[in-house]
Short mmCIF file of C-alpha atoms and ligand atoms in Angstrom, two decimals:
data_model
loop_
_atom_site.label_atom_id
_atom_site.label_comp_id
_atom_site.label_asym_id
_atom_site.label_seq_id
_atom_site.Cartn_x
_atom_site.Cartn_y
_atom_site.Cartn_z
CA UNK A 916 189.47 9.10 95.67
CA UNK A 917 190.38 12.96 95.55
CA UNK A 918 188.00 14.06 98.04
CA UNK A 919 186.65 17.78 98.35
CA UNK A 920 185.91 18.33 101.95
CA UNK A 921 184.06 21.86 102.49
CA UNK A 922 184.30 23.10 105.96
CA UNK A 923 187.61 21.41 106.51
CA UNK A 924 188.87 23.55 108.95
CA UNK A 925 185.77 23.37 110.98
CA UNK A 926 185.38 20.90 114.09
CA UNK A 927 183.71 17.68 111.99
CA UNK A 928 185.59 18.84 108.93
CA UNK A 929 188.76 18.61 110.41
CA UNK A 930 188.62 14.82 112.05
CA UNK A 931 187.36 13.33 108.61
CA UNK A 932 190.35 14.95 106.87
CA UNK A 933 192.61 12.82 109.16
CA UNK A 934 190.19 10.03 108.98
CA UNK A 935 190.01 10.00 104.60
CA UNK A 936 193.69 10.52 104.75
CA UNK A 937 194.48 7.51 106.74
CA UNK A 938 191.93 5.68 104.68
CA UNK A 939 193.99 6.50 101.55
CA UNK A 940 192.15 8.73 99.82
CA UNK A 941 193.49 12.35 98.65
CA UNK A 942 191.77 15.67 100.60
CA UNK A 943 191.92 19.26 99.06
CA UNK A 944 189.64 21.68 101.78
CA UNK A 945 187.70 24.92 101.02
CA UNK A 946 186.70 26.84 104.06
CA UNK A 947 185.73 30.46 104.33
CA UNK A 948 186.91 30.45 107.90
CA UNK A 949 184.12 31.72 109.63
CA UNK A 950 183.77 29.51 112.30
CA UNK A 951 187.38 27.99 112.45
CA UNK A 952 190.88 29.35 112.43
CA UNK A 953 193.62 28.74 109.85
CA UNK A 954 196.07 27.22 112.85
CA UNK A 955 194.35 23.99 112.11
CA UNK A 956 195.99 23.45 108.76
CA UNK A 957 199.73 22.93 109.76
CA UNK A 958 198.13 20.41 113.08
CA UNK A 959 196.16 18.32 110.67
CA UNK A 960 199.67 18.19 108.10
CA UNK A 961 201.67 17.61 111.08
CA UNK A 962 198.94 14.54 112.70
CA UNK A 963 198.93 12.97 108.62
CA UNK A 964 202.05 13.28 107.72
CA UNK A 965 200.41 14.78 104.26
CA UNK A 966 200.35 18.01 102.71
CA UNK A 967 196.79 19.67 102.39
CA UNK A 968 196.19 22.07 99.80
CA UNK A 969 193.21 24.81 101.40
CA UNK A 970 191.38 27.13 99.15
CA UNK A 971 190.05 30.04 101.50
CA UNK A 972 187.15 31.27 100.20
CA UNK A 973 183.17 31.30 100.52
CA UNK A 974 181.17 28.90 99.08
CA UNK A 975 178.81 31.44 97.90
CA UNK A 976 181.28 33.28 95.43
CA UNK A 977 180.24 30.66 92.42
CA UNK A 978 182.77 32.22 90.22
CA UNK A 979 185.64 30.82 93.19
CA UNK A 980 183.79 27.59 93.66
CA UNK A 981 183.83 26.85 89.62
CA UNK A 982 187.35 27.65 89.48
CA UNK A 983 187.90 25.39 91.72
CA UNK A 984 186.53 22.67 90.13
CA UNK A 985 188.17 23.94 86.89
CA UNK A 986 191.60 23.55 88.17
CA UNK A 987 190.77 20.54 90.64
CA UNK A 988 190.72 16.93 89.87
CA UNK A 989 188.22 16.06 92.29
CA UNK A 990 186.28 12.80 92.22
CA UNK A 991 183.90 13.03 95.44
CA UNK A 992 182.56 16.23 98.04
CA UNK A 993 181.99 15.60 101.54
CA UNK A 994 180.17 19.18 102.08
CA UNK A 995 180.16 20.50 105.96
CA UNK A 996 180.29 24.10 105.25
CA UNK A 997 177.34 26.20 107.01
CA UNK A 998 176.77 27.58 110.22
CA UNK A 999 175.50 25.90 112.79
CA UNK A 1000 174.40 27.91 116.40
CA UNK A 1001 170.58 27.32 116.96
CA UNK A 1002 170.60 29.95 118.98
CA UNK A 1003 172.15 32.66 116.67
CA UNK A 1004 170.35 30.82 114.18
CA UNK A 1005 166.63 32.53 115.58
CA UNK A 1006 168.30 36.03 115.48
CA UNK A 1007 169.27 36.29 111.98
CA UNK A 1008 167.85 33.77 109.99
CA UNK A 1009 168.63 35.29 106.65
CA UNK A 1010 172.29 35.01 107.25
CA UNK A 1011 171.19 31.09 107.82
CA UNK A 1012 168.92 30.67 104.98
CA UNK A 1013 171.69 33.03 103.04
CA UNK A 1014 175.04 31.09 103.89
CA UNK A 1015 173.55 27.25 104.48
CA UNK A 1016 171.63 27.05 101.19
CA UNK A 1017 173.53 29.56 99.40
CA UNK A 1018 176.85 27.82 99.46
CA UNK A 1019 175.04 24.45 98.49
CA UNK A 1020 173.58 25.92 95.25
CA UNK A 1021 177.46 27.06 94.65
CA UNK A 1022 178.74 23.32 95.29
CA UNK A 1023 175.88 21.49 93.63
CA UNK A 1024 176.14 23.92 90.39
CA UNK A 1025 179.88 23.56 90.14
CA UNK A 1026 179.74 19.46 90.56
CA UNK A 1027 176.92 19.43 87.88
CA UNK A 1028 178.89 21.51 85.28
CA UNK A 1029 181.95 19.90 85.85
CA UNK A 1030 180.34 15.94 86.36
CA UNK A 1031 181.57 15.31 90.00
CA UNK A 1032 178.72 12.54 90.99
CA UNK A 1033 179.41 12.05 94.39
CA UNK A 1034 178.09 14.15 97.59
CA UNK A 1035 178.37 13.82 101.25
CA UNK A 1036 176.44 16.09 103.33
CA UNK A 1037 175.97 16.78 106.72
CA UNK A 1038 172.87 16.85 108.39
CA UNK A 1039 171.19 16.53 111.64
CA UNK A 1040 169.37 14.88 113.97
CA UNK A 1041 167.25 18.37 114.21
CA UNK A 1042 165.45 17.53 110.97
CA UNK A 1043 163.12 15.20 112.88
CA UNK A 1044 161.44 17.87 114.32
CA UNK A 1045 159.27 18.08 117.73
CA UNK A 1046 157.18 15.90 117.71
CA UNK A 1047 158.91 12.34 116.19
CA UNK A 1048 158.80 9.50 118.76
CA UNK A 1049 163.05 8.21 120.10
CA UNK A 1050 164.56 6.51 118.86
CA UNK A 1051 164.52 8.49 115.83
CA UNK A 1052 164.29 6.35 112.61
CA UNK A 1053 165.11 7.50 109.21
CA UNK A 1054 162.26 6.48 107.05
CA UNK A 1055 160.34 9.12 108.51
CA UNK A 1056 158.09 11.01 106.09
CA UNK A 1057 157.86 14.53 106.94
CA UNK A 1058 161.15 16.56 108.46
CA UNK A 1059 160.87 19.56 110.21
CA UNK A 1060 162.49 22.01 112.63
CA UNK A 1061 162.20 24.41 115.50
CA UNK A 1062 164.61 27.05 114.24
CA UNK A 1063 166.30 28.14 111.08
CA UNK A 1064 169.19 26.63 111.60
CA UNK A 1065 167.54 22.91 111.60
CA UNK A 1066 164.94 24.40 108.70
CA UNK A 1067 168.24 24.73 106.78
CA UNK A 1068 169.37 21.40 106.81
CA UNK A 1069 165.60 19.82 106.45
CA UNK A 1070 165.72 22.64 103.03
CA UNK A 1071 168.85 21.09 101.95
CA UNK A 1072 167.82 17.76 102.13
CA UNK A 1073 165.03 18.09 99.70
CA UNK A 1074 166.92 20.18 97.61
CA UNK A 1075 169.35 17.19 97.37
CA UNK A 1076 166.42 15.03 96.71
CA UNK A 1077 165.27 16.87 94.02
CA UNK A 1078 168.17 17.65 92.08
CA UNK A 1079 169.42 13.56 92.73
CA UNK A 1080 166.29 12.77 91.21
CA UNK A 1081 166.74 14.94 88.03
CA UNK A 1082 170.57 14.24 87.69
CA UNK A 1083 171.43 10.58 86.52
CA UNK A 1084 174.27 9.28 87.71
CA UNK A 1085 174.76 11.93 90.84
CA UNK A 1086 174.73 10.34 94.50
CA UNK A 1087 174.33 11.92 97.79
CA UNK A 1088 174.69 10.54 101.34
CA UNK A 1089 172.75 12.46 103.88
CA UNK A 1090 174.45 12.03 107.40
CA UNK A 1091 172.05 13.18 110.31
CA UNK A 1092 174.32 13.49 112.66
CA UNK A 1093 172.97 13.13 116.38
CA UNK A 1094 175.47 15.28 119.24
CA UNK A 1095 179.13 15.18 118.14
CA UNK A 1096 181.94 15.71 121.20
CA UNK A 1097 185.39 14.37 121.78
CA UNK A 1098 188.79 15.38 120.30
CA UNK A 1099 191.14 13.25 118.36
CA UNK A 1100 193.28 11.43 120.50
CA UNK A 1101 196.77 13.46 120.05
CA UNK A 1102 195.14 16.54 121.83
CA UNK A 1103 196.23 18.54 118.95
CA UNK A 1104 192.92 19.31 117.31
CA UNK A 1105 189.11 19.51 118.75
CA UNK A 1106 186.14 21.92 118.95
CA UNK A 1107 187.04 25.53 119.22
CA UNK A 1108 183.87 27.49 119.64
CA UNK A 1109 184.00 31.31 119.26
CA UNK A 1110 182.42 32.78 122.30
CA UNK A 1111 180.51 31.52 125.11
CA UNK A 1112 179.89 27.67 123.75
CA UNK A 1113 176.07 26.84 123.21
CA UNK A 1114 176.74 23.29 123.48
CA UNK A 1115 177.20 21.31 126.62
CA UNK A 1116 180.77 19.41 126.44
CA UNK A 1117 182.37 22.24 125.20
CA UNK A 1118 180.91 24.22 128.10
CA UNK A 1119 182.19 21.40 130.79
CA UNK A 1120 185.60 21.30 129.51
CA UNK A 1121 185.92 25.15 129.75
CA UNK A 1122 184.20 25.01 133.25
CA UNK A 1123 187.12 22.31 133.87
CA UNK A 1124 189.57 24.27 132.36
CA UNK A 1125 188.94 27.39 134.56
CA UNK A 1126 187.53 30.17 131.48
CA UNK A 1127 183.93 29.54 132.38
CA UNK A 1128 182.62 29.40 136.11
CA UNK A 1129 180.04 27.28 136.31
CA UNK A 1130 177.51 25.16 133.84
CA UNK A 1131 174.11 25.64 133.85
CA UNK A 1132 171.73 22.83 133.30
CA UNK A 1133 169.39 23.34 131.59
CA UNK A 1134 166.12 21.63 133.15
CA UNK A 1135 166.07 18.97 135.99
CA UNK A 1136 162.01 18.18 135.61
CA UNK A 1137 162.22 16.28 131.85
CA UNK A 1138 160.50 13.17 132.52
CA UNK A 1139 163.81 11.37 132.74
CA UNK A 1140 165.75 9.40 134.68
CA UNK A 1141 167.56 12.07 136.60
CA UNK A 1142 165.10 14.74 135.47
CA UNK A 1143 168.03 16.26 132.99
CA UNK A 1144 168.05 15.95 129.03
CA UNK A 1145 169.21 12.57 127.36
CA UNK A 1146 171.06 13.20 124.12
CA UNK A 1147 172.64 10.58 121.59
CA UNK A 1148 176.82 11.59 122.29
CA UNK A 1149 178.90 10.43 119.20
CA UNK A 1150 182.72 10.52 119.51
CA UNK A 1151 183.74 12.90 116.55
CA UNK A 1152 186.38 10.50 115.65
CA UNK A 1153 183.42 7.41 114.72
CA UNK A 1154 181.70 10.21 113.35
CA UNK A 1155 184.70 11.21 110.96
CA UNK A 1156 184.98 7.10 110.48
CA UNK A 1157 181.07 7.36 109.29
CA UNK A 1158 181.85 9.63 106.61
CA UNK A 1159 184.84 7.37 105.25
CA UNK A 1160 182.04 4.55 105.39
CA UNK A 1161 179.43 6.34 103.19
CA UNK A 1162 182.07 7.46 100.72
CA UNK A 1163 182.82 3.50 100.43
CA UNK A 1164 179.28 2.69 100.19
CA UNK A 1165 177.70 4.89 97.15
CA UNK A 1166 180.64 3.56 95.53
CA UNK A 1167 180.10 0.11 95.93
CA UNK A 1168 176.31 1.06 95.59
CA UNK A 1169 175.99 2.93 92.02
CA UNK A 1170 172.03 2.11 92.07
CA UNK A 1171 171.66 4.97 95.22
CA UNK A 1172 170.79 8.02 93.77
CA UNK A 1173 170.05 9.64 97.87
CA UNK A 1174 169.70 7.99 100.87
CA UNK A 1175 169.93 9.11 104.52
CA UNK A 1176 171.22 7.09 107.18
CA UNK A 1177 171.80 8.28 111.04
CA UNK A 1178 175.41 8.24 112.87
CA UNK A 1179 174.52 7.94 116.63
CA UNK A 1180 175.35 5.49 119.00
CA UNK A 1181 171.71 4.92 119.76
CA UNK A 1182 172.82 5.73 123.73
CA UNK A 1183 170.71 8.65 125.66
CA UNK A 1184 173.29 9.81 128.36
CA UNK A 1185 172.05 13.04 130.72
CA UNK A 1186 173.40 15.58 131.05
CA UNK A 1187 174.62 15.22 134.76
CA UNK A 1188 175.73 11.67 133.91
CA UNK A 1189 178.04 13.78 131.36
CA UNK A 1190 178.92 16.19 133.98
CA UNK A 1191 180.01 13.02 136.23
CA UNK A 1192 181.75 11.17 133.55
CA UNK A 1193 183.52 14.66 133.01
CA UNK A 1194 184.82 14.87 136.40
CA UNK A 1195 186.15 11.17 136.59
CA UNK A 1196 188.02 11.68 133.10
CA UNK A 1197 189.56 15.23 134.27
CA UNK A 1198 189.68 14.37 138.03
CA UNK A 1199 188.46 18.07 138.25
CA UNK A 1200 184.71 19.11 139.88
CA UNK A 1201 182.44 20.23 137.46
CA UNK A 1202 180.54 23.85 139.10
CA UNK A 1203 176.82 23.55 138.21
CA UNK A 1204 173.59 24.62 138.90
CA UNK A 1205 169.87 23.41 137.51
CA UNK A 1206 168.14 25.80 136.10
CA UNK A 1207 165.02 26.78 133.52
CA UNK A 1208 164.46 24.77 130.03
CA UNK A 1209 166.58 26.49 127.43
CA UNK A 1210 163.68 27.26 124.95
CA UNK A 1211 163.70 24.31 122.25
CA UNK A 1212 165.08 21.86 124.07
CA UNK A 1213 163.55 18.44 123.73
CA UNK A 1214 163.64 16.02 126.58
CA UNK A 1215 165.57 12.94 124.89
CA UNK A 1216 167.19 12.37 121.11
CA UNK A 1217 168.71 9.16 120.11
CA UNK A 1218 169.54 7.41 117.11
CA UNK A 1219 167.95 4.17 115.84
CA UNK A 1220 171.34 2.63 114.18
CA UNK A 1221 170.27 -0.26 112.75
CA UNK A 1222 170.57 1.58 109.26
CA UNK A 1223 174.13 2.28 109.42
CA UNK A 1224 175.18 -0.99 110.86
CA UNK A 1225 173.72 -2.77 108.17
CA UNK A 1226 174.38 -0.58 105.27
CA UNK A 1227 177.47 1.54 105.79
CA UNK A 1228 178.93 -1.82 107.83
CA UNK A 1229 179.63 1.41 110.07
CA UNK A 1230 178.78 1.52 114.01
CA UNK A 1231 180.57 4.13 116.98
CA UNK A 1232 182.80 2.62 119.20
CA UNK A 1233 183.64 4.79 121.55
CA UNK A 1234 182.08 4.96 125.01
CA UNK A 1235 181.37 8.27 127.10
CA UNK A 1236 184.63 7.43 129.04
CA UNK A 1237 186.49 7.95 125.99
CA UNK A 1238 184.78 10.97 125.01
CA UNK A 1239 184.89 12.79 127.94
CA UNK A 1240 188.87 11.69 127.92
CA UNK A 1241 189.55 12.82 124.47
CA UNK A 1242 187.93 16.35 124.88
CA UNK A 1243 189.76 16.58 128.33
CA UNK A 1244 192.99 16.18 126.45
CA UNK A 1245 192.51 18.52 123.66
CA UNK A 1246 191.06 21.03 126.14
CA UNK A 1247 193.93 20.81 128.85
CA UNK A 1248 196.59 21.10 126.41
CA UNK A 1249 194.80 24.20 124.50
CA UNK A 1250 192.36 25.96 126.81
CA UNK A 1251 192.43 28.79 124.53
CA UNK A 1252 191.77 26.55 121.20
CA UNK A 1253 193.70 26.86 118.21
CA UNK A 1254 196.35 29.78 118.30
CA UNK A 1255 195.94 32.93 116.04
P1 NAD B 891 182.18 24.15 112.32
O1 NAD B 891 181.60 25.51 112.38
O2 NAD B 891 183.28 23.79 113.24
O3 NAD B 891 182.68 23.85 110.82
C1 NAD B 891 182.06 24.42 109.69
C2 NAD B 891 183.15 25.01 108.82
O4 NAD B 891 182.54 25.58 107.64
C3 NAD B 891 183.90 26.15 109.52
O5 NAD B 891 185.29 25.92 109.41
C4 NAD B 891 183.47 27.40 108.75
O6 NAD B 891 184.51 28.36 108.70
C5 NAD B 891 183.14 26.84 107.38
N1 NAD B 891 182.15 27.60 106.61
C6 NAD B 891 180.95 28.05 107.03
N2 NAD B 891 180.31 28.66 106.02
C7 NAD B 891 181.13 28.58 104.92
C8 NAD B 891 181.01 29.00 103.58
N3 NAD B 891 179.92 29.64 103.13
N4 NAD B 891 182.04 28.75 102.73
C9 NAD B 891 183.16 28.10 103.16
N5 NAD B 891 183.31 27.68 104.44
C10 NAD B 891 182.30 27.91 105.30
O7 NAD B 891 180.98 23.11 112.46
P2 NAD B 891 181.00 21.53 112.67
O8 NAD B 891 180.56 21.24 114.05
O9 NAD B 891 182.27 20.96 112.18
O10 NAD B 891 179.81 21.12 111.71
C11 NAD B 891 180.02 20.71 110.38
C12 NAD B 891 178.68 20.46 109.71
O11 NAD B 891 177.96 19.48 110.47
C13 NAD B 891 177.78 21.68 109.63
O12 NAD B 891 177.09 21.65 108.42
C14 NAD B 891 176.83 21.48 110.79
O13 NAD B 891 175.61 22.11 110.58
C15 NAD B 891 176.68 19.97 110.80
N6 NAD B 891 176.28 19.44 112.10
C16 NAD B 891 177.00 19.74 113.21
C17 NAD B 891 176.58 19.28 114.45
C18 NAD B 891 177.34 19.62 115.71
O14 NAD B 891 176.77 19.51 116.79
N7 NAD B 891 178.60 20.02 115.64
C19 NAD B 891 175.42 18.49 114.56
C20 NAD B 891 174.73 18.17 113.40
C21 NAD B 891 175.15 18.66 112.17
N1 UFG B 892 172.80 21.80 128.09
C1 UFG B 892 172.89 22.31 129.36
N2 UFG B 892 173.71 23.39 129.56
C2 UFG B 892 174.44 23.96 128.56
C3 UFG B 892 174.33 23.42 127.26
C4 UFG B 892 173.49 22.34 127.05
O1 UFG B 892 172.25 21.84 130.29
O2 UFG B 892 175.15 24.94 128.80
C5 UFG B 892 171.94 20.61 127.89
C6 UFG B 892 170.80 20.84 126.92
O3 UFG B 892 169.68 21.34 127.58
C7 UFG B 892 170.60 19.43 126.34
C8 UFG B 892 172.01 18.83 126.37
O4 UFG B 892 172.74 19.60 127.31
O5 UFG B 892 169.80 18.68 127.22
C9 UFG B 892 172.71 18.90 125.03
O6 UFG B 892 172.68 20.24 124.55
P1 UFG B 892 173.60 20.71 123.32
O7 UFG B 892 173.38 22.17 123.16
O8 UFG B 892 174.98 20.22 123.51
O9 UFG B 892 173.00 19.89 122.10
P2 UFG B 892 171.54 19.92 121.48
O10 UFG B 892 171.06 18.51 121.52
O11 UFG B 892 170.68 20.95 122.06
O12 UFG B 892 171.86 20.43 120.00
C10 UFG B 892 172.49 19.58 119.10
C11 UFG B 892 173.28 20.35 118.04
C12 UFG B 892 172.38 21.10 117.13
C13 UFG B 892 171.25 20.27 116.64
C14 UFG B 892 170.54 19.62 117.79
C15 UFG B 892 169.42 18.72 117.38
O13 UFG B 892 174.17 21.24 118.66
O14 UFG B 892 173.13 21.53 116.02
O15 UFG B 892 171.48 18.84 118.51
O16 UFG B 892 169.91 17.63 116.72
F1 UFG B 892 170.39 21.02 115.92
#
């Protein structure tokens, strides 16, 4: 297939380009690159072997995005384009609401005019919401969210529901993914966050690489094990591998008009099991200290798999080990990220 991946450049984006070129298929990217840097490109070329033609522009200008379907052959979109910080997320939600649905209205109203039937679109294990007992199953009735960011993707879900329902013929795969980390294993590409990182591997590996001091963890009273958060860690690479899977599956599936399925490992790890795992992958001591809840934060999230298995014939294979190895790679060989 010729495969449209939005957000190409971007962390997720990125590792299912290599993965849907080594599966065969043919990748053309758009990215805006807000969130990831143009170095990327000539790594991913390099890692493939392949040329990749990138179209930099917003989503949101729909006289781009229909020229690009114009000119493009393209049989299938895999769609990660948005933004993504919770955080930033609660202090301007309209640029949320703005660039997350906005650029899906774009995509979906170029694909209907120019009869591309087949979507792939990134969600998350946020649209579950507060209060939905782990592990977190996907026939769950109502979604919901505790910030704008997560209200974005629950939004975009139903708008995909809708417009699969009144579009014969179009099919969408909704990924909810649970908490990507890891790098692919050359070291050349991985997550590059822009600032101080929100997320927690991203903030070990710089604490092990010497930019950040020390980690704070967030909480040590959850009624957990250790008294730390448990979260559902997915190697990036099974998660790129999940997206492949899907692609495979609405087209061996032509009855699925939309259909969610989760890409977790069904695994809660803590966060100072992560911290420990870090510092036998790295062989360098991870500075922490506990502190306060970071507002929103739920105690445990993990993935009920079963879905995937089954359906997508999809499930992750790599341990914590490997994903604490993989990011320790990519992070010691770049501890500035991408160049430029
Ligand atoms: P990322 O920021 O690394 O990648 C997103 C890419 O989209 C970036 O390269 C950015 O420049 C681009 N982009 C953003 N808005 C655009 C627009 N309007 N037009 C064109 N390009 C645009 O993020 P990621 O971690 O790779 O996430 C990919 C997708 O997966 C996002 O939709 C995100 O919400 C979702 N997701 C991520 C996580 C996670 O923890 N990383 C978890 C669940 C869901
Ligand atoms: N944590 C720390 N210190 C940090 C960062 C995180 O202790 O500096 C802890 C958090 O409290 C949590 C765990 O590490 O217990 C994981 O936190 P992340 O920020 O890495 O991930 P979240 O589970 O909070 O968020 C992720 C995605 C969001 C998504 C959310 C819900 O980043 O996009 O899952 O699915 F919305």
């Amino acid at each position: 297939m010729r495969v449209l991946v939005t957000g190409g450049a971007g962390y997720i984006g990125s590792h299912t380009v290599l993965a849907l070129l080594d599966a065969g298929h043919e990748v053309l990217v758009v990215d805006s690159f807000a969130n990831s840097k143009p170095t990327v490109i000539p790594r991913l070329e390099e890692l493939s072997g392949q040329h990749i033609p990138v179209h930099a522009f917003d989503l949101r200008d729909a006289d781009k995005t229909e020229r690009l379907f114009a000119d493009e052959r393209i049989d299938a979109v895999i769609h990660f384009a948005g933004l993504k910080a919770v955080g930033e997320s609660t202090e301007q939600p309209l640029a949320y609401y703005e660039n997350n649905l906005g650029s899906t209205f774009a995509l979906l109203r170029a694909m209907e005019r120019h009869d591309v039937r087949t979507l792939v679109f990134s969600s998350s294990a946020t649209v579950y919401g507060e209060d939905a007992p782990v592990p977190y199953v996907e026939n769950r009735d109502h979604l919901s969210s505790s910030n704008p960011y997560g209200w974005t993707k629950v939004m975009q879900e139903q708008i995909l529901a809708d417009v699969a329902a009144a579009s014969p013929g179009l099919q969408v795969a909704i990924l909810r993914y649970f908490n990507p980390v890891g790098a692919h294993e050359s070291g050349q590409i991985g997550e590059d966050p822009q600032g101080i990182p929100n997320n927690l591997m991203p903030y070990i590996a710089q604490v092990a690489v010497g930019r950040r001091e020390r980690l704070s963890v967030f909480g040590g009273d959850y009624d957990t094990p250790d008294g730390t958060g448990l979260r559902d860690y997915i190697h990036v690479v099974d998660l790129a591998a999940g997206h492949v899977a899907a692609l495979g599956h609405l087209a061996a599936n032509p009855e699925i008009a939309v259909r969610a399925w989760n890409l977790g490992t069904g695994q809660g790890t803590s966060v100072l099991e992560m911290v420990h795992a870090f510092e036998r992958a790295s062989g360098v001591p991870i500075a922490y200290e506990i502190v306060g809840r970071r507002a929103g934060d739920l105690p445990a999230s993990y993935a009920k798999t079963e879905r995937a298995e089954t359906e997508l014939g999809w499930r992750a294979e790599r341990s914590i080990d490997d994903m604490c190895a993989d990011t320790w790679r990519w992070q010691s060989a770049n501890p500035q990220g991408f160049p430029g």
